[in-house]
Every structure is written in C-alpha cells, then in structure tokens.
Amino acid sequence: MIIIFKFIKDKLTKKSIEREIDIEKAPKHVGIIMDGHGRWAKKRGLPRSAGHRAGAQKLRVITEYAKSLGVKYITAYAFSTENWKRPKAEVDSLMELLLEYLRDRDQLAGKDVIIRVIGDRSALSDEINREIDIVEECTKDREGLVLYLAINYGGRQEIVRAVKDLSKQLKDGEISGEDITEQMISDRLYTPDVPDVDLIIRPSGELRLSNFLLWQSAYSEFWFSDINWPEFTEKDFAGAILDYQNRNRRFGGV
Ligand code: IPE
Ligand code: IPE
Ligand code: MG
C-alpha cells in the first residue's frame, strides 16, 4: 500500500500539486530546520562549508516560492545555541557565510522579503550585529513575507529569557505570580506578534526538534523527509503544504 502511494506521489508534478493547493488554507507560519548540509557535501566529496552554502542558496529559492503559495512567515533555523559545539573551523565558516549573506540581502531572501533575526545576538560578532541591524532596517518597509532567521537560537534559551523578564517585573512589584498566564510568556518570546508555527519542515531524515520553537510548536504539524536541505525542491515544499492542508488540526477538540 505504502509503495503504491509512493509511486503515485512520485508521478505527481509540481504543477499538479499546486493545482490541489488552496491558498486560503495554506499555513501562515512555516518553520524550517535546514539540515543535512554536511551529508549533502560528503556525498559529493565537497567540504561541509560547500553544503552550508548550498543550503543558504536553497533558503532563498524556497522563501520566494513559499510566498506564492500564501505563506506569510518563515522561521529558518540557521544556527542553534548548541551548534557552538562544532569544530571552530566550521563555526567560523558558518559565521563568514552568514556575514556574506547578510551583506547581500537579495541573495539571502529575494526582493520582497522582510528579514528579521531572532536568537541571542550577544554572542555574535560586532560585524554580524551591525549587518543584522542594516538588513532589518533596509527590508522593514517591504510588503512580502517575513523571514525570521534563527541565529544562535534555542527554544529553551528563548523561554528562559521570557521567564527572566517576568521575574524582573515580579521583583519590581509590577505583576504578581498568580497573574502569570500563557499569553504573558508568549508576549515575551522573540516574535510576540507572529502566530504560532503551523507547520515545521525537517529534511535530512532526522525526526527531532533540536531545540527549535519549543513553545510555539505546541500544536504544530510536522513534515519530515529524507532529502537533505540543499536538494530540497519547490515540488517538495508544495508537497508539504498540500499534506498540511489535508490534515485535521483538532487542537484537542473533536
Ligand atoms: C545544517 O546542516 C546546518 C546547521 C546546523 C548549521 P548540518 O551541518 O547539521 O549537516 P549534517 O546534519 O551534519 O549533514
Ligand atoms: C539543528 O540541526 C540546528 C539547525 C538546523 C541550525 P543540527 O544538525 O544541529 O541538529 P542535531 O544535532 O542533528 O540534533
Ligand atoms: Mg545536522
């Protein structure tokens, strides 16, 4: 049965999938855990840095395409709070690539995309921080999709940050412990005005969150695939959107 289903799926073209998509029902907010860059490079006998570059290029392609399918927000996981554990040479090359892409914002996300960065910026270099300020300022008046780049981002770190903010207000007597609500935590996350992530896409065969959007994913739908991110295609993305559309999100109801 699964084999037949896969056969039918492989026969579908991007156009035929697009015809099935109802833009009104598209996820507003898609999270992407860009993964498999290293494995993609290894398969081709290339350095891991080549995989990171190919992954960054793919983000632009998919972001532009997502807009045409009705997606309003993309949060792309680019560097986690745990990724500092990697060899210094790899971290350095990732930071170099980041700087390069921030400097060439249209290469990063296309012309109509608003770019914002979430994560703990205090550990990033002054140079990167400066480029982030510039890119956010230069794209803020655009009207397209909003791309949140998660850099030195960790879901737990984000929640701790919100709790620290609340505890300061508690200490200052502005609020009392009994008054704390879920909304008050949500309001103190990096993206208070953005709807919770509807769909999380993780390529490369890993079936985990790796500390991505922990609070915001309480009722997200997940879409996993074995494809490494640099090989991900518009058709794959369209397939994920169509799968999402056909799911029944109950949020605990009936
Ligand atoms: C994702 O690809 C990029 C980052 C986490 C920065 P990886 O570098 O994790 O590639 P794999 O998972 O080792 O193949
Ligand atoms: C998750 O990928 C982080 C990013 C995509 C930035 P990892 O490759 O770091 O995750 P693990 O180590 O496989 O869980
Ligand atoms: Mg990985």
mmCIF file of C-alpha atoms and ligand atoms in Angstrom:
data_model
loop_
_atom_site.group_PDB
_atom_site.id
_atom_site.type_symbol
_atom_site.label_atom_id
_atom_site.label_comp_id
_atom_site.label_asym_id
_atom_site.label_seq_id
_atom_site.Cartn_x
_atom_site.Cartn_y
_atom_site.Cartn_z
ATOM 1 C CA MET A 1 0.000 0.000 0.000
ATOM 2 C CA ILE A 2 2.768 2.413 1.030
ATOM 3 C CA ILE A 3 4.697 1.503 -2.136
ATOM 4 C CA ILE A 4 1.661 2.224 -4.337
ATOM 5 C CA PHE A 5 1.119 5.532 -2.551
ATOM 6 C CA LYS A 6 4.775 6.481 -3.029
ATOM 7 C CA PHE A 7 4.538 5.539 -6.702
ATOM 8 C CA ILE A 8 1.513 7.809 -7.184
ATOM 9 C CA LYS A 9 3.245 10.592 -5.283
ATOM 10 C CA ASP A 10 6.386 10.336 -7.435
ATOM 11 C CA LYS A 11 4.220 10.646 -10.556
ATOM 12 C CA LEU A 12 2.773 13.957 -9.394
ATOM 13 C CA THR A 13 4.300 17.029 -10.938
ATOM 14 C CA LYS A 14 4.860 20.325 -9.192
ATOM 15 C CA LYS A 15 2.040 21.834 -11.281
ATOM 16 C CA SER A 16 -0.390 19.074 -10.382
ATOM 17 C CA ILE A 17 0.374 19.521 -6.677
ATOM 18 C CA GLU A 18 -0.035 23.295 -6.982
ATOM 19 C CA ARG A 19 -3.450 22.811 -8.572
ATOM 20 C CA GLU A 20 -4.580 20.989 -5.424
ATOM 21 C CA ILE A 21 -3.334 23.678 -3.048
ATOM 22 C CA ASP A 22 -5.900 26.052 -1.629
ATOM 23 C CA ILE A 23 -4.007 29.259 -0.831
ATOM 24 C CA GLU A 24 -6.669 30.173 1.756
ATOM 25 C CA LYS A 25 -5.769 27.054 3.720
ATOM 26 C CA ALA A 26 -2.005 27.440 3.446
ATOM 27 C CA PRO A 27 -0.062 27.520 6.724
ATOM 28 C CA LYS A 28 0.532 31.120 7.773
ATOM 29 C CA HIS A 29 3.783 30.318 9.525
ATOM 30 C CA VAL A 30 6.228 27.622 8.399
ATOM 31 C CA GLY A 31 9.325 26.653 10.393
ATOM 32 C CA ILE A 32 12.221 25.083 8.529
ATOM 33 C CA ILE A 33 15.011 23.151 10.232
ATOM 34 C CA MET A 34 17.600 23.400 7.489
ATOM 35 C CA ASP A 35 19.588 20.215 7.927
ATOM 36 C CA GLY A 36 21.755 17.733 6.080
ATOM 37 C CA HIS A 37 24.222 20.219 4.632
ATOM 38 C CA GLY A 38 27.204 18.181 5.815
ATOM 39 C CA ARG A 39 25.842 14.920 4.431
ATOM 40 C CA TRP A 40 24.970 16.560 1.131
ATOM 41 C CA ALA A 41 28.564 17.799 0.806
ATOM 42 C CA LYS A 42 30.093 14.494 1.883
ATOM 43 C CA LYS A 43 28.154 12.587 -0.782
ATOM 44 C CA ARG A 44 29.756 14.863 -3.370
ATOM 45 C CA GLY A 45 33.269 14.809 -1.925
ATOM 46 C CA LEU A 46 32.958 18.507 -1.017
ATOM 47 C CA PRO A 47 33.841 20.297 2.225
ATOM 48 C CA ARG A 48 30.987 20.826 4.706
ATOM 49 C CA SER A 49 31.186 24.565 4.038
ATOM 50 C CA ALA A 50 30.035 23.880 0.456
ATOM 51 C CA GLY A 51 26.968 22.198 1.919
ATOM 52 C CA HIS A 52 26.225 25.232 4.064
ATOM 53 C CA ARG A 53 26.482 27.485 1.024
ATOM 54 C CA ALA A 54 24.146 25.256 -0.976
ATOM 55 C CA GLY A 55 21.720 25.247 1.965
ATOM 56 C CA ALA A 56 21.712 29.040 2.164
ATOM 57 C CA GLN A 57 21.013 29.284 -1.567
ATOM 58 C CA LYS A 58 18.111 26.921 -1.170
ATOM 59 C CA LEU A 59 16.569 29.107 1.511
ATOM 60 C CA ARG A 60 16.156 31.947 -0.987
ATOM 61 C CA VAL A 61 14.530 29.708 -3.576
ATOM 62 C CA ILE A 62 12.067 28.233 -1.093
ATOM 63 C CA THR A 63 11.286 31.554 0.597
ATOM 64 C CA GLU A 64 10.331 33.146 -2.713
ATOM 65 C CA TYR A 65 8.265 30.142 -3.666
ATOM 66 C CA ALA A 66 6.534 29.977 -0.265
ATOM 67 C CA LYS A 67 5.237 33.478 -0.792
ATOM 68 C CA SER A 68 3.487 32.409 -3.970
ATOM 69 C CA LEU A 69 1.681 29.673 -2.004
ATOM 70 C CA GLY A 70 0.243 32.069 0.573
ATOM 71 C CA VAL A 71 2.762 31.593 3.406
ATOM 72 C CA LYS A 72 3.194 34.781 5.479
ATOM 73 C CA TYR A 73 6.050 33.884 7.836
ATOM 74 C CA ILE A 74 9.010 31.552 7.606
ATOM 75 C CA THR A 75 11.296 30.871 10.530
ATOM 76 C CA ALA A 76 14.503 29.260 9.306
ATOM 77 C CA TYR A 77 16.845 27.595 11.776
ATOM 78 C CA ALA A 78 20.319 28.661 10.708
ATOM 79 C CA PHE A 79 22.451 28.227 13.840
ATOM 80 C CA SER A 80 21.425 26.739 17.169
ATOM 81 C CA THR A 81 22.675 27.527 20.671
ATOM 82 C CA GLU A 82 24.163 24.003 20.536
ATOM 83 C CA ASN A 83 25.993 24.479 17.225
ATOM 84 C CA TRP A 84 28.909 26.168 19.047
ATOM 85 C CA LYS A 85 29.948 22.625 19.963
ATOM 86 C CA ARG A 86 31.148 22.128 16.379
ATOM 87 C CA PRO A 87 34.845 22.458 15.453
ATOM 88 C CA LYS A 88 35.951 26.077 15.492
ATOM 89 C CA ALA A 89 36.778 25.990 11.773
ATOM 90 C CA GLU A 90 33.192 25.015 10.928
ATOM 91 C CA VAL A 91 31.687 27.639 13.249
ATOM 92 C CA ASP A 92 33.992 30.263 11.706
ATOM 93 C CA SER A 93 32.992 29.298 8.184
ATOM 94 C CA LEU A 94 29.296 29.400 9.125
ATOM 95 C CA MET A 95 29.725 32.898 10.566
ATOM 96 C CA GLU A 96 31.616 34.005 7.438
ATOM 97 C CA LEU A 97 28.817 32.706 5.237
ATOM 98 C CA LEU A 98 26.249 34.428 7.390
ATOM 99 C CA LEU A 99 28.063 37.718 7.061
ATOM 100 C CA GLU A 100 28.290 37.310 3.311
ATOM 101 C CA TYR A 101 24.571 36.614 3.012
ATOM 102 C CA LEU A 102 23.565 39.437 5.334
ATOM 103 C CA ARG A 103 25.608 41.801 3.174
ATOM 104 C CA ASP A 104 23.844 40.637 0.038
ATOM 105 C CA ARG A 105 20.259 40.605 1.264
ATOM 106 C CA ASP A 106 18.663 39.864 -2.087
ATOM 107 C CA GLN A 107 20.798 36.764 -2.349
ATOM 108 C CA LEU A 108 19.564 35.845 1.122
ATOM 109 C CA ALA A 109 15.852 36.086 0.524
ATOM 110 C CA GLY A 110 14.806 37.811 -2.680
ATOM 111 C CA LYS A 111 13.487 41.323 -3.216
ATOM 112 C CA ASP A 112 10.101 41.379 -1.466
ATOM 113 C CA VAL A 113 11.063 39.670 1.756
ATOM 114 C CA ILE A 114 11.269 41.330 5.182
ATOM 115 C CA ILE A 115 14.231 39.861 7.046
ATOM 116 C CA ARG A 116 14.436 39.697 10.836
ATOM 117 C CA VAL A 117 16.814 37.845 13.094
ATOM 118 C CA ILE A 118 15.879 36.004 16.281
ATOM 119 C CA GLY A 119 18.209 34.435 18.835
ATOM 120 C CA ASP A 120 20.815 35.593 21.340
ATOM 121 C CA ARG A 121 22.764 38.192 19.415
ATOM 122 C CA SER A 122 25.153 38.923 22.289
ATOM 123 C CA ALA A 123 27.426 36.046 21.272
ATOM 124 C CA LEU A 124 27.645 37.210 17.643
ATOM 125 C CA SER A 125 30.460 39.457 16.440
ATOM 126 C CA ASP A 126 30.024 43.242 16.240
ATOM 127 C CA GLU A 127 30.338 42.945 12.478
ATOM 128 C CA ILE A 128 27.470 40.473 12.221
ATOM 129 C CA ASN A 129 25.349 42.524 14.626
ATOM 130 C CA ARG A 130 25.914 45.601 12.505
ATOM 131 C CA GLU A 131 24.876 43.778 9.327
ATOM 132 C CA ILE A 132 21.767 42.406 11.050
ATOM 133 C CA ASP A 133 20.739 45.953 12.023
ATOM 134 C CA ILE A 134 21.260 47.108 8.438
ATOM 135 C CA VAL A 135 19.372 44.225 6.852
ATOM 136 C CA GLU A 136 16.433 44.607 9.253
ATOM 137 C CA GLU A 137 16.281 48.345 8.669
ATOM 138 C CA CYS A 138 16.572 48.079 4.864
ATOM 139 C CA THR A 139 13.881 45.428 4.498
ATOM 140 C CA LYS A 140 11.385 46.569 7.150
ATOM 141 C CA ASP A 141 9.116 48.540 4.796
ATOM 142 C CA ARG A 142 8.721 45.736 2.293
ATOM 143 C CA GLU A 143 5.337 44.125 1.891
ATOM 144 C CA GLY A 144 6.092 40.496 1.292
ATOM 145 C CA LEU A 145 6.603 37.516 3.506
ATOM 146 C CA VAL A 146 8.579 37.869 6.741
ATOM 147 C CA LEU A 147 11.626 35.661 7.053
ATOM 148 C CA TYR A 148 12.871 35.122 10.595
ATOM 149 C CA LEU A 149 16.413 33.844 10.597
ATOM 150 C CA ALA A 150 17.128 31.972 13.825
ATOM 151 C CA ILE A 151 20.777 32.546 14.666
ATOM 152 C CA ASN A 152 22.246 31.413 17.973
ATOM 153 C CA TYR A 153 18.658 30.464 18.697
ATOM 154 C CA GLY A 154 17.489 27.864 21.215
ATOM 155 C CA GLY A 155 13.891 27.269 22.271
ATOM 156 C CA ARG A 156 14.900 26.754 25.905
ATOM 157 C CA GLN A 157 17.061 29.855 25.901
ATOM 158 C CA GLU A 158 14.108 31.811 24.499
ATOM 159 C CA ILE A 159 11.820 30.596 27.300
ATOM 160 C CA VAL A 160 14.440 31.346 29.976
ATOM 161 C CA ARG A 161 14.719 34.851 28.575
ATOM 162 C CA ALA A 162 10.941 35.309 28.886
ATOM 163 C CA VAL A 163 10.973 33.965 32.456
ATOM 164 C CA LYS A 164 13.792 36.334 33.417
ATOM 165 C CA ASP A 165 11.801 39.245 32.077
ATOM 166 C CA LEU A 166 8.744 38.164 34.073
ATOM 167 C CA SER A 167 10.767 37.674 37.246
ATOM 168 C CA LYS A 168 12.118 41.201 36.944
ATOM 169 C CA GLN A 169 8.572 42.541 36.770
ATOM 170 C CA LEU A 170 7.651 40.355 39.752
ATOM 171 C CA LYS A 171 10.568 41.729 41.731
ATOM 172 C CA ASP A 172 9.616 45.288 40.831
ATOM 173 C CA GLY A 173 6.092 44.577 42.035
ATOM 174 C CA GLU A 174 4.550 45.199 38.602
ATOM 175 C CA ILE A 175 2.847 41.807 38.493
ATOM 176 C CA SER A 176 2.095 39.027 40.952
ATOM 177 C CA GLY A 177 2.909 35.334 40.488
ATOM 178 C CA GLU A 178 -0.752 34.308 40.347
ATOM 179 C CA ASP A 179 -1.344 36.654 37.432
ATOM 180 C CA ILE A 180 1.098 34.899 35.101
ATOM 181 C CA THR A 181 -0.614 33.497 32.011
ATOM 182 C CA GLU A 182 0.470 31.609 28.904
ATOM 183 C CA GLN A 183 -0.092 34.781 26.944
ATOM 184 C CA MET A 184 2.418 36.599 29.135
ATOM 185 C CA ILE A 185 5.079 34.039 28.225
ATOM 186 C CA SER A 186 4.138 34.226 24.510
ATOM 187 C CA ASP A 187 4.387 38.009 24.673
ATOM 188 C CA ARG A 188 7.988 37.752 25.846
ATOM 189 C CA LEU A 189 9.258 35.449 23.123
ATOM 190 C CA TYR A 190 11.264 36.779 20.184
ATOM 191 C CA THR A 191 8.210 37.019 17.949
ATOM 192 C CA PRO A 192 5.265 38.112 20.083
ATOM 193 C CA ASP A 193 3.192 39.340 17.131
ATOM 194 C CA VAL A 194 3.598 36.249 14.981
ATOM 195 C CA PRO A 195 1.115 33.342 15.027
ATOM 196 C CA ASP A 196 2.440 30.050 16.415
ATOM 197 C CA VAL A 197 4.223 27.959 13.833
ATOM 198 C CA ASP A 198 1.649 25.934 11.857
ATOM 199 C CA LEU A 199 3.972 23.578 10.043
ATOM 200 C CA ILE A 200 7.543 22.521 10.800
ATOM 201 C CA ILE A 201 9.567 21.007 7.971
ATOM 202 C CA ARG A 202 12.643 18.970 8.806
ATOM 203 C CA PRO A 203 14.568 17.404 5.965
ATOM 204 C CA SER A 204 17.573 15.033 6.126
ATOM 205 C CA GLY A 205 15.893 12.132 7.875
ATOM 206 C CA GLU A 206 16.176 13.368 11.465
ATOM 207 C CA LEU A 207 12.981 13.131 13.480
ATOM 208 C CA ARG A 208 13.520 15.708 16.205
ATOM 209 C CA LEU A 209 13.101 19.374 17.057
ATOM 210 C CA SER A 210 16.683 20.032 18.182
ATOM 211 C CA ASN A 211 15.519 22.885 20.441
ATOM 212 C CA PHE A 212 13.567 24.716 17.706
ATOM 213 C CA LEU A 213 10.473 26.809 18.596
ATOM 214 C CA LEU A 214 9.622 24.698 21.653
ATOM 215 C CA TRP A 215 6.843 26.908 22.972
ATOM 216 C CA GLN A 216 5.401 27.851 19.586
ATOM 217 C CA SER A 217 5.243 24.244 18.322
ATOM 218 C CA ALA A 218 2.711 23.059 20.933
ATOM 219 C CA TYR A 219 0.166 22.345 18.160
ATOM 220 C CA SER A 220 2.324 22.423 15.033
ATOM 221 C CA GLU A 221 2.067 19.881 12.280
ATOM 222 C CA PHE A 222 5.326 18.150 11.326
ATOM 223 C CA TRP A 223 6.605 17.189 7.916
ATOM 224 C CA PHE A 224 9.722 15.070 7.742
ATOM 225 C CA SER A 225 11.667 13.993 4.696
ATOM 226 C CA ASP A 226 14.887 12.117 3.931
ATOM 227 C CA ILE A 227 16.014 14.722 1.433
ATOM 228 C CA ASN A 228 18.968 16.851 2.523
ATOM 229 C CA TRP A 229 18.070 20.536 2.587
ATOM 230 C CA PRO A 230 20.369 21.574 -0.314
ATOM 231 C CA GLU A 231 18.457 19.113 -2.530
ATOM 232 C CA PHE A 232 15.024 20.190 -1.389
ATOM 233 C CA THR A 233 12.875 21.364 -4.310
ATOM 234 C CA GLU A 234 9.881 23.617 -4.800
ATOM 235 C CA LYS A 235 7.915 20.455 -5.527
ATOM 236 C CA ASP A 236 8.905 19.045 -2.115
ATOM 237 C CA PHE A 237 7.747 22.254 -0.482
ATOM 238 C CA ALA A 238 4.466 22.210 -2.383
ATOM 239 C CA GLY A 239 4.003 18.585 -1.287
ATOM 240 C CA ALA A 240 4.484 19.594 2.355
ATOM 241 C CA ILE A 241 1.916 22.377 2.018
ATOM 242 C CA LEU A 242 -0.596 20.045 0.400
ATOM 243 C CA ASP A 243 -0.061 17.415 3.127
ATOM 244 C CA TYR A 244 -0.618 20.101 5.731
ATOM 245 C CA GLN A 245 -3.793 21.235 4.060
ATOM 246 C CA ASN A 246 -5.220 17.733 4.167
ATOM 247 C CA ARG A 247 -4.638 17.237 7.873
ATOM 248 C CA ASN A 248 -7.292 17.652 10.513
ATOM 249 C CA ARG A 249 -5.973 20.007 13.191
ATOM 250 C CA ARG A 250 -8.117 19.460 16.246
ATOM 251 C CA PHE A 251 -6.221 21.403 18.922
ATOM 252 C CA GLY A 252 -7.551 18.992 21.498
ATOM 253 C CA GLY A 253 -11.166 19.331 20.341
ATOM 254 C CA VAL A 254 -13.242 16.816 18.404
HETATM 255 C C1 IPE B 1 22.568 22.022 8.948
HETATM 256 O O1 IPE B 1 23.355 21.042 8.348
HETATM 257 C C2 IPE B 1 23.305 23.310 9.155
HETATM 258 C C3 IPE B 1 23.496 23.686 10.568
HETATM 259 C C4 IPE B 1 23.085 23.001 11.594
HETATM 260 C C5 IPE B 1 24.210 24.915 10.827
HETATM 261 P P1 IPE B 1 24.376 20.182 9.174
HETATM 262 O O2 IPE B 1 25.682 20.898 9.236
HETATM 263 O O3 IPE B 1 23.808 19.818 10.504
HETATM 264 O O4 IPE B 1 24.538 18.910 8.269
HETATM 265 P P2 IPE B 1 24.543 17.398 8.744
HETATM 266 O O5 IPE B 1 23.335 17.196 9.600
HETATM 267 O O6 IPE B 1 25.818 17.201 9.516
HETATM 268 O O7 IPE B 1 24.510 16.616 7.477
HETATM 269 C C1 IPE B 2 19.589 21.695 14.009
HETATM 270 O O1 IPE B 2 20.448 20.910 13.249
HETATM 271 C C2 IPE B 2 20.073 23.109 14.039
HETATM 272 C C3 IPE B 2 19.982 23.836 12.796
HETATM 273 C C4 IPE B 2 19.446 23.394 11.705
HETATM 274 C C5 IPE B 2 20.524 25.158 12.808
HETATM 275 P P1 IPE B 2 21.599 20.048 13.924
HETATM 276 O O2 IPE B 2 22.250 19.296 12.837
HETATM 277 O O3 IPE B 2 22.468 20.932 14.748
HETATM 278 O O4 IPE B 2 20.776 19.111 14.904
HETATM 279 P P2 IPE B 2 21.137 17.731 15.576
HETATM 280 O O5 IPE B 2 22.467 17.890 16.254
HETATM 281 O O6 IPE B 2 21.202 16.715 14.484
HETATM 282 O O7 IPE B 2 20.024 17.459 16.517
HETATM 283 MG MG MG B 3 22.597 18.339 11.149
#
